[in-house]
JSON list of C-alpha atoms in Angstrom, two decimals:
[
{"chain": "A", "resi": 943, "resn": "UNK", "atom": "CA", "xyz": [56.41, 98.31, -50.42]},
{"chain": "A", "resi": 944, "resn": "UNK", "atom": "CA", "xyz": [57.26, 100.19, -53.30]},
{"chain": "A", "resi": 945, "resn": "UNK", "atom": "CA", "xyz": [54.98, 103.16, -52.89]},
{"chain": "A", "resi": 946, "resn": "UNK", "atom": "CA", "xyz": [56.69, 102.89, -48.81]},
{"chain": "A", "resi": 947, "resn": "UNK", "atom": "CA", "xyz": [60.26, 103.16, -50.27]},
{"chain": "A", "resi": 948, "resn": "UNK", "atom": "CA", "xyz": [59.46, 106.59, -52.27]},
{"chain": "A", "resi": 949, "resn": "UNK", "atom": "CA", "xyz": [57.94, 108.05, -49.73]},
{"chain": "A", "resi": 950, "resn": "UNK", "atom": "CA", "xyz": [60.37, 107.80, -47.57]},
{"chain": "A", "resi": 951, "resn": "UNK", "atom": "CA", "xyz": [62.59, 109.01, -50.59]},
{"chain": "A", "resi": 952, "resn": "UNK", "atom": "CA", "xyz": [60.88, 111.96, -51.17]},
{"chain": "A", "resi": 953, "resn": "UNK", "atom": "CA", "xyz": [60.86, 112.96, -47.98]},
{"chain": "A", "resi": 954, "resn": "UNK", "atom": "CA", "xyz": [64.21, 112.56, -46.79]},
{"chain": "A", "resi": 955, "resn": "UNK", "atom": "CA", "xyz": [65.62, 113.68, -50.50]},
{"chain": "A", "resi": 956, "resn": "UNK", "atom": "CA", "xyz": [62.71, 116.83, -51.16]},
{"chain": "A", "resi": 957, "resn": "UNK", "atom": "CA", "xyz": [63.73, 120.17, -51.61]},
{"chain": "A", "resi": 958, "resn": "UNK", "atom": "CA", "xyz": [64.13, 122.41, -48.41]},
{"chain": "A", "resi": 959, "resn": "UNK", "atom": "CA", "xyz": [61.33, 124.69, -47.93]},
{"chain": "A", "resi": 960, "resn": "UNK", "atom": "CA", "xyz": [63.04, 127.88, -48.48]},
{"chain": "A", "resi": 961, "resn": "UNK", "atom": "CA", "xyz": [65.81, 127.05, -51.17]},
{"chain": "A", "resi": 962, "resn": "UNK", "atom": "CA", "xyz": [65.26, 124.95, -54.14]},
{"chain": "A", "resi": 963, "resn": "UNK", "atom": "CA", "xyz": [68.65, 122.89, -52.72]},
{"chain": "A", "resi": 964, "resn": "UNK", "atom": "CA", "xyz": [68.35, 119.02, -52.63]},
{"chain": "A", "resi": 965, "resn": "UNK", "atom": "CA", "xyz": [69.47, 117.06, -50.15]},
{"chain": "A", "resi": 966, "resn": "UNK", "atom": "CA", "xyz": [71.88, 114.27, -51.38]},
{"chain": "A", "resi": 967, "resn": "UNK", "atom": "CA", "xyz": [69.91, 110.81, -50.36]},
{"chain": "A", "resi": 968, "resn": "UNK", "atom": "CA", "xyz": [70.69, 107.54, -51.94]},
{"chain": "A", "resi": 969, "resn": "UNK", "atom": "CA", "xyz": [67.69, 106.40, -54.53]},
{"chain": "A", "resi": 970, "resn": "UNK", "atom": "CA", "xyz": [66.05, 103.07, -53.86]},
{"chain": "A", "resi": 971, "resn": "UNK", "atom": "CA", "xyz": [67.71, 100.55, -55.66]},
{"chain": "A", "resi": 972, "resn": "UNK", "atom": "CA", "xyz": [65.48, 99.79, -58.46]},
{"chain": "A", "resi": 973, "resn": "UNK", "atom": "CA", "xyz": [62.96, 102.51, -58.11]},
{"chain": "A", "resi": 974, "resn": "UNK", "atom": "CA", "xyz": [65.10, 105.21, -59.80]},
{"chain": "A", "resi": 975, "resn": "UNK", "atom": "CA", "xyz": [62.55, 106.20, -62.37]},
{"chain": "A", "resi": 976, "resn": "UNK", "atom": "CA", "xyz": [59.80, 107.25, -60.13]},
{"chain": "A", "resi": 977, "resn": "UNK", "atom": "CA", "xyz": [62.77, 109.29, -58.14]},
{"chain": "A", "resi": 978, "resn": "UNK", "atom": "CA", "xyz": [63.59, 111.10, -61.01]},
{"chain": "A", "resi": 979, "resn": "UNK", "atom": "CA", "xyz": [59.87, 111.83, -61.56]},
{"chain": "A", "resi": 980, "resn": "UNK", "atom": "CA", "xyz": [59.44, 113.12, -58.47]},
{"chain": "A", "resi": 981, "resn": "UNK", "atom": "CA", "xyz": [62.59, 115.38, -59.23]},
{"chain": "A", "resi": 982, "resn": "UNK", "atom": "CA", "xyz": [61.00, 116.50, -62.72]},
{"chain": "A", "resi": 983, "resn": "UNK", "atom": "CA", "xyz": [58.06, 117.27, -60.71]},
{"chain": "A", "resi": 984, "resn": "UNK", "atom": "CA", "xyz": [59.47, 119.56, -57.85]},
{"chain": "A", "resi": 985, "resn": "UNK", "atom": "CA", "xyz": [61.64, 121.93, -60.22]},
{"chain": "A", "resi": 986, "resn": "UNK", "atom": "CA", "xyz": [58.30, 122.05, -62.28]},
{"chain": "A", "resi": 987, "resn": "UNK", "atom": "CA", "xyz": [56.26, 122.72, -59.94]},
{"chain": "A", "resi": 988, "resn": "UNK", "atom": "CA", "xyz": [58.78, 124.96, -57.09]},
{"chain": "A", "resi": 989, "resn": "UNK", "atom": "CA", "xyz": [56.62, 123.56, -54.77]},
{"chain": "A", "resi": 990, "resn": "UNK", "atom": "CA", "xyz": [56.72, 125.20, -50.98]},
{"chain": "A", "resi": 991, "resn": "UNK", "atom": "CA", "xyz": [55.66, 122.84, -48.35]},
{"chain": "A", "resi": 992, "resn": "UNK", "atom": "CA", "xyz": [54.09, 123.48, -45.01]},
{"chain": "A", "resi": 993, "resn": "UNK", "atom": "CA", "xyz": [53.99, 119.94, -44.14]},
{"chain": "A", "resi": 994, "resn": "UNK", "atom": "CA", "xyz": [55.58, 116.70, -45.70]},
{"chain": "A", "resi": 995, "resn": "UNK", "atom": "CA", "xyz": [54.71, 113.36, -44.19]},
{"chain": "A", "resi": 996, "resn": "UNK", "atom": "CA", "xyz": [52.51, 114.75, -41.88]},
{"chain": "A", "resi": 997, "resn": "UNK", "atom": "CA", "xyz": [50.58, 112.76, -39.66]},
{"chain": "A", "resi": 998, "resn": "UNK", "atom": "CA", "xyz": [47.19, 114.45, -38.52]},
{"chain": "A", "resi": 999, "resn": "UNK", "atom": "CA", "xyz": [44.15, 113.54, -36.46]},
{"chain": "A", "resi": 1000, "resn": "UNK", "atom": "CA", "xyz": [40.63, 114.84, -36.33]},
{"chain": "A", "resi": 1001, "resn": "UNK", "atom": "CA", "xyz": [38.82, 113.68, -32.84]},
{"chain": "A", "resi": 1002, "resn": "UNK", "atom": "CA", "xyz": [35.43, 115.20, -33.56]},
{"chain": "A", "resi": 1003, "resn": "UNK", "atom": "CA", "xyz": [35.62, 113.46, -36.91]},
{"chain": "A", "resi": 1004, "resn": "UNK", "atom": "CA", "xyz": [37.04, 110.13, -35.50]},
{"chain": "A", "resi": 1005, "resn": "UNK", "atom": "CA", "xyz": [39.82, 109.43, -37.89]},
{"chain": "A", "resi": 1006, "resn": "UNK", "atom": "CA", "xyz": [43.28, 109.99, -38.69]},
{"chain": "A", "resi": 1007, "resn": "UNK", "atom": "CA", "xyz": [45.72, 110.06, -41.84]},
{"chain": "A", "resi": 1008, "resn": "UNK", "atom": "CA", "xyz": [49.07, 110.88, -42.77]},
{"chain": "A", "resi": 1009, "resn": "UNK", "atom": "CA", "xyz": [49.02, 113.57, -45.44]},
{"chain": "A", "resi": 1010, "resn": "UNK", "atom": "CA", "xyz": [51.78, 113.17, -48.13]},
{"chain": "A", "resi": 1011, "resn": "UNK", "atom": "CA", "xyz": [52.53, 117.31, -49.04]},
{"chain": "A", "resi": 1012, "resn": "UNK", "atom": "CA", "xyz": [50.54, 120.55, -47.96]},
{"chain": "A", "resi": 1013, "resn": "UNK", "atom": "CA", "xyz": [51.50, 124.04, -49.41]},
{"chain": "A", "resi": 1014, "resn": "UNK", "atom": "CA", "xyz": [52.07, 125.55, -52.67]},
{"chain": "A", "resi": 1015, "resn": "UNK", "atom": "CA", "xyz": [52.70, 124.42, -56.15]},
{"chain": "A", "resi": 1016, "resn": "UNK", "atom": "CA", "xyz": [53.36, 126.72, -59.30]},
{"chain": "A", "resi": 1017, "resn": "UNK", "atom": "CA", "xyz": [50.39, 127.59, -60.72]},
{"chain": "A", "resi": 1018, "resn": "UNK", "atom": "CA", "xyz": [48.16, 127.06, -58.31]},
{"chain": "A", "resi": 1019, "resn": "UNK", "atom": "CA", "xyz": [46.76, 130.15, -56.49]},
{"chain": "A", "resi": 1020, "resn": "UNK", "atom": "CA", "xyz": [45.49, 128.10, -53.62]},
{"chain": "A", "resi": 1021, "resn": "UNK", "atom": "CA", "xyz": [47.07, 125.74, -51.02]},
{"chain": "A", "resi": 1022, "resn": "UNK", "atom": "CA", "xyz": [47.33, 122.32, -51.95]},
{"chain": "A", "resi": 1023, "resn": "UNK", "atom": "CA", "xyz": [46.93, 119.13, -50.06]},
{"chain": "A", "resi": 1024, "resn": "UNK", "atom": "CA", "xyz": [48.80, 116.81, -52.41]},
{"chain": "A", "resi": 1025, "resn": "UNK", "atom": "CA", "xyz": [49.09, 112.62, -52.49]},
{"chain": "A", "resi": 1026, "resn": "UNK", "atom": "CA", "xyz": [51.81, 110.70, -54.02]},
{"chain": "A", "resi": 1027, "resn": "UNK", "atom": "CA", "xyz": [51.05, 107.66, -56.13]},
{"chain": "A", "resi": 1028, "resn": "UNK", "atom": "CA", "xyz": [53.49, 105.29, -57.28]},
{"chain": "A", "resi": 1029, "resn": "UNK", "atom": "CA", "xyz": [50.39, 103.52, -59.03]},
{"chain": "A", "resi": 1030, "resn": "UNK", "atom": "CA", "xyz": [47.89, 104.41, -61.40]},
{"chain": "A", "resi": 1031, "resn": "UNK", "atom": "CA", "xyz": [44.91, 106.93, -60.35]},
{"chain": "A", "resi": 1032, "resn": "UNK", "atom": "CA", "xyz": [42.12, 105.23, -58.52]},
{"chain": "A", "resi": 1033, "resn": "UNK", "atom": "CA", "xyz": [38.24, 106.53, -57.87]},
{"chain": "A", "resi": 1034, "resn": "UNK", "atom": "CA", "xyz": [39.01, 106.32, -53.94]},
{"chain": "A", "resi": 1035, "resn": "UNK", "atom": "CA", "xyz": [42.38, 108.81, -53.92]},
{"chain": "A", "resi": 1036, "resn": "UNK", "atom": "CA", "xyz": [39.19, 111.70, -54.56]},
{"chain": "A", "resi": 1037, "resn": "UNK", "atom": "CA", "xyz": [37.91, 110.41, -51.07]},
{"chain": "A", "resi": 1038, "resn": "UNK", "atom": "CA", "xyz": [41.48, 109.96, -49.40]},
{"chain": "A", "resi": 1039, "resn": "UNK", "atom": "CA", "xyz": [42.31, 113.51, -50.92]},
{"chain": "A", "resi": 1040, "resn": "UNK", "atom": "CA", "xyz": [39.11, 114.74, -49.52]},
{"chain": "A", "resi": 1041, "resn": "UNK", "atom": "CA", "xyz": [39.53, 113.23, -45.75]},
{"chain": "A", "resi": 1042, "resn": "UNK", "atom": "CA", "xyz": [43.07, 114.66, -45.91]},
{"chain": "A", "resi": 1043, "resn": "UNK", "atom": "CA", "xyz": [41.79, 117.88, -46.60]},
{"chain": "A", "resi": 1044, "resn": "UNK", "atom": "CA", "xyz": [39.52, 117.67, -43.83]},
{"chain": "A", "resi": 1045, "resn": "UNK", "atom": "CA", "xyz": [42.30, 117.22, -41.73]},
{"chain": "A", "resi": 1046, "resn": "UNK", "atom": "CA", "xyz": [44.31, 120.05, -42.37]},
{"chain": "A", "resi": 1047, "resn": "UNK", "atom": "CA", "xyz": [41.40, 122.39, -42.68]},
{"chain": "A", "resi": 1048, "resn": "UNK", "atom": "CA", "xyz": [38.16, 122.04, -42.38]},
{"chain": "A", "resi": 1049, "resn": "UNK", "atom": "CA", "xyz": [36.71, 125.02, -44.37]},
{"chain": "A", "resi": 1050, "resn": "UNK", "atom": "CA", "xyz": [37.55, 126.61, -47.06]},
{"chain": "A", "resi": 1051, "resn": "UNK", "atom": "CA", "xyz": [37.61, 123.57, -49.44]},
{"chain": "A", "resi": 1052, "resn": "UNK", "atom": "CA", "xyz": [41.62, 123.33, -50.82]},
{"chain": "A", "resi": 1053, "resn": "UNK", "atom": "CA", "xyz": [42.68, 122.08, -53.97]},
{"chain": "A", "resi": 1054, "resn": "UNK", "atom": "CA", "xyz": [42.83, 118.52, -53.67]},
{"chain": "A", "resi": 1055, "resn": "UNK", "atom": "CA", "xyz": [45.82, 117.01, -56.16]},
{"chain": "A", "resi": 1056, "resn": "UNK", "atom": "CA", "xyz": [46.79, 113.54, -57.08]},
{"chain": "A", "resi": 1057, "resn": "UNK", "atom": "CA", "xyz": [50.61, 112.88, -58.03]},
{"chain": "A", "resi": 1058, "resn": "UNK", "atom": "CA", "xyz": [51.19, 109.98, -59.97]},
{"chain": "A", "resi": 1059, "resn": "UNK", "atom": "CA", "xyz": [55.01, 108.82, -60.97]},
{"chain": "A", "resi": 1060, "resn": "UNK", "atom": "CA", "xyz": [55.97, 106.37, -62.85]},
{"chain": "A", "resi": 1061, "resn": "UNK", "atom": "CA", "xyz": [58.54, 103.40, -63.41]},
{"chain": "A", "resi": 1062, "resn": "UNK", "atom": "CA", "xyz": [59.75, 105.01, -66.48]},
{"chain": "A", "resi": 1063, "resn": "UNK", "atom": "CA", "xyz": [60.16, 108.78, -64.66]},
{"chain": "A", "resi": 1064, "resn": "UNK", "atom": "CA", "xyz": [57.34, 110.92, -66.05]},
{"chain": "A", "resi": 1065, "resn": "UNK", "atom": "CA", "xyz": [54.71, 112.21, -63.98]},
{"chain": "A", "resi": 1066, "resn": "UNK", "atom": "CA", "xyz": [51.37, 113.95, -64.48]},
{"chain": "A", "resi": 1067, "resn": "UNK", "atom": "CA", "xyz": [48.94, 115.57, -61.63]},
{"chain": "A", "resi": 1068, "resn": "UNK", "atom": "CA", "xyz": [44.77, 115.15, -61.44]},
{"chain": "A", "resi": 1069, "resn": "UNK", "atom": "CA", "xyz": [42.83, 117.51, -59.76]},
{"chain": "A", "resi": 1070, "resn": "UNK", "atom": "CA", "xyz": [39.79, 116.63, -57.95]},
{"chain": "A", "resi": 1071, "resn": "UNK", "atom": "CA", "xyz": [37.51, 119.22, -57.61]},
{"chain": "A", "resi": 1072, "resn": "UNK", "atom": "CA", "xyz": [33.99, 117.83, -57.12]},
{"chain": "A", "resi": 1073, "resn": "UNK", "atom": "CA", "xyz": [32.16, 119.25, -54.09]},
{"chain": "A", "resi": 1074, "resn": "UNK", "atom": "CA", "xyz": [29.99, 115.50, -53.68]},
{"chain": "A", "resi": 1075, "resn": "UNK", "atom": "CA", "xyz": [33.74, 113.66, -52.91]},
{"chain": "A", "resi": 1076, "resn": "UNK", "atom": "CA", "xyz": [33.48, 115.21, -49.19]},
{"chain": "A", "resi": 1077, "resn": "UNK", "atom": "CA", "xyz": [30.16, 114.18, -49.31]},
{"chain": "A", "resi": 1078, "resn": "UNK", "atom": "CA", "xyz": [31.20, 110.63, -50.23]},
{"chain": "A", "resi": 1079, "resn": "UNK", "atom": "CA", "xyz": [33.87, 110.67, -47.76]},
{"chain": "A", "resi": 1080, "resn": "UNK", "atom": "CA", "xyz": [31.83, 110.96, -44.79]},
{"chain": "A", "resi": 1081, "resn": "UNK", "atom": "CA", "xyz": [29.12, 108.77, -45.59]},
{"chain": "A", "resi": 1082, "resn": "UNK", "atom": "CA", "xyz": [32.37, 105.97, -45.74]},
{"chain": "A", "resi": 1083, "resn": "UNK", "atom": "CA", "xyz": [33.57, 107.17, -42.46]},
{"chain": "A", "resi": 1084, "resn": "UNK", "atom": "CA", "xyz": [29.80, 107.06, -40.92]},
{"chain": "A", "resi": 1085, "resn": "UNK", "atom": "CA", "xyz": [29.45, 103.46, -42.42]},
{"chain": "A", "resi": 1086, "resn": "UNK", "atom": "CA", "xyz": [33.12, 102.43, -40.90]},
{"chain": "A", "resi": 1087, "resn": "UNK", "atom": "CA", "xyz": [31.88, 103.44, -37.57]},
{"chain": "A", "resi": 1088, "resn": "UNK", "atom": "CA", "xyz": [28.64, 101.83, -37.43]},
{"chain": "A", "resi": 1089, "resn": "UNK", "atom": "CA", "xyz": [30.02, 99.10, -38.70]},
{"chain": "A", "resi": 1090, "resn": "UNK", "atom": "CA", "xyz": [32.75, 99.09, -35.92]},
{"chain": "A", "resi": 1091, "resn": "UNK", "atom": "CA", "xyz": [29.54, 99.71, -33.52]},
{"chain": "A", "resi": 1092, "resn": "UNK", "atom": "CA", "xyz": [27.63, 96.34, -34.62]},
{"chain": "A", "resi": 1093, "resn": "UNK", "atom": "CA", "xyz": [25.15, 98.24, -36.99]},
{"chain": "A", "resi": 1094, "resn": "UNK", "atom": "CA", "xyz": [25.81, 96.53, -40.41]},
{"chain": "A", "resi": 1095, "resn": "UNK", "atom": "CA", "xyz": [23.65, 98.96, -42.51]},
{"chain": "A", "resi": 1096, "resn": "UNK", "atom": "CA", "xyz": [25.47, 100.24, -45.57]},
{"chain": "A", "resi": 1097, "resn": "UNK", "atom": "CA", "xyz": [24.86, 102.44, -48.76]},
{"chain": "A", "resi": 1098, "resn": "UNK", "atom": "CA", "xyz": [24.30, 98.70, -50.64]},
{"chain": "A", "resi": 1099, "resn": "UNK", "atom": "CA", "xyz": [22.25, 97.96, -48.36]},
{"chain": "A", "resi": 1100, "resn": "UNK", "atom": "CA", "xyz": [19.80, 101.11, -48.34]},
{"chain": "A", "resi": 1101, "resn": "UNK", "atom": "CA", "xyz": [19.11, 100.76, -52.14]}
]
């Protein structure tokens, strides 16, 4: 729920793409810190979104997400597809980054980032760069599908 409450937060309280003017929104009672990360963040970062909160859908690939940020951060050359965490950094947010960025476009690879606030309103960004994550990705989507299908063959069970 908490993670649910600052997204909706961000979104409804995140800088307008054009002018770095925010919008007045009441902060979740009680989540105040990782709002005022996420405002340390944005006039760190002058980001410029192309998409916030954006649902997307891939029919040849046979799944869907909804991708947190897409666009431009300072100091990054490159478009980023960006996901907020209101936890600490997990080995699956390189595959979630990964399927998201297969979502928005397919090829070139983007920059895949990782946002993680915190209760106490600091912040800090990973990068996930390895090639292999895509690679990882679709071999979980391929296993979700057979699995869905009746075929119960998985990675564990190949080795």
């Amino acid at each position: 729920e908490r993670g649910s409450l600052v997204h909706e937060w961000t979104a409804n309280a995140d800088y307008q793409r054009d002018r770095l003017v925010p919008r007045k929104v009441e902060m979740p009672r009680g989540l105040e810190g990782y709002c005022y990360a996420w405002q340390d963040f944005v006039e760190a970062s002058k980001p410029r979104w192309l998409r916030i909160e954006s649902a997307l859908e891939s029919e040849a690939l046979g799944y869907h997400g909804i991708v947190d940020r897409f666009g431009f951060i300072y100091g990054k050359p490159d478009k980023v597809v960006l996901d907020i965490k209101t936890g600490a950094s997990r080995n699956a947010d390189r595959y979630q980054l990964a399927a998201y960025s297969l979502l928005i476009q397919p090829a070139p690879v983007l920059t895949r980032i990782g946002l993680y606030i915190k209760a106490d309103g600091t912040w800090t960004l990973k990068q996930y760069d390895d090639i292999s994550d895509y690679i990882t990705w679709m071999e979980i989507l391929n296993e979700a599908k057979e699995s869905r299908n009746g075929k119960r063959r998985t990675r564990q069970t190949q080795q």
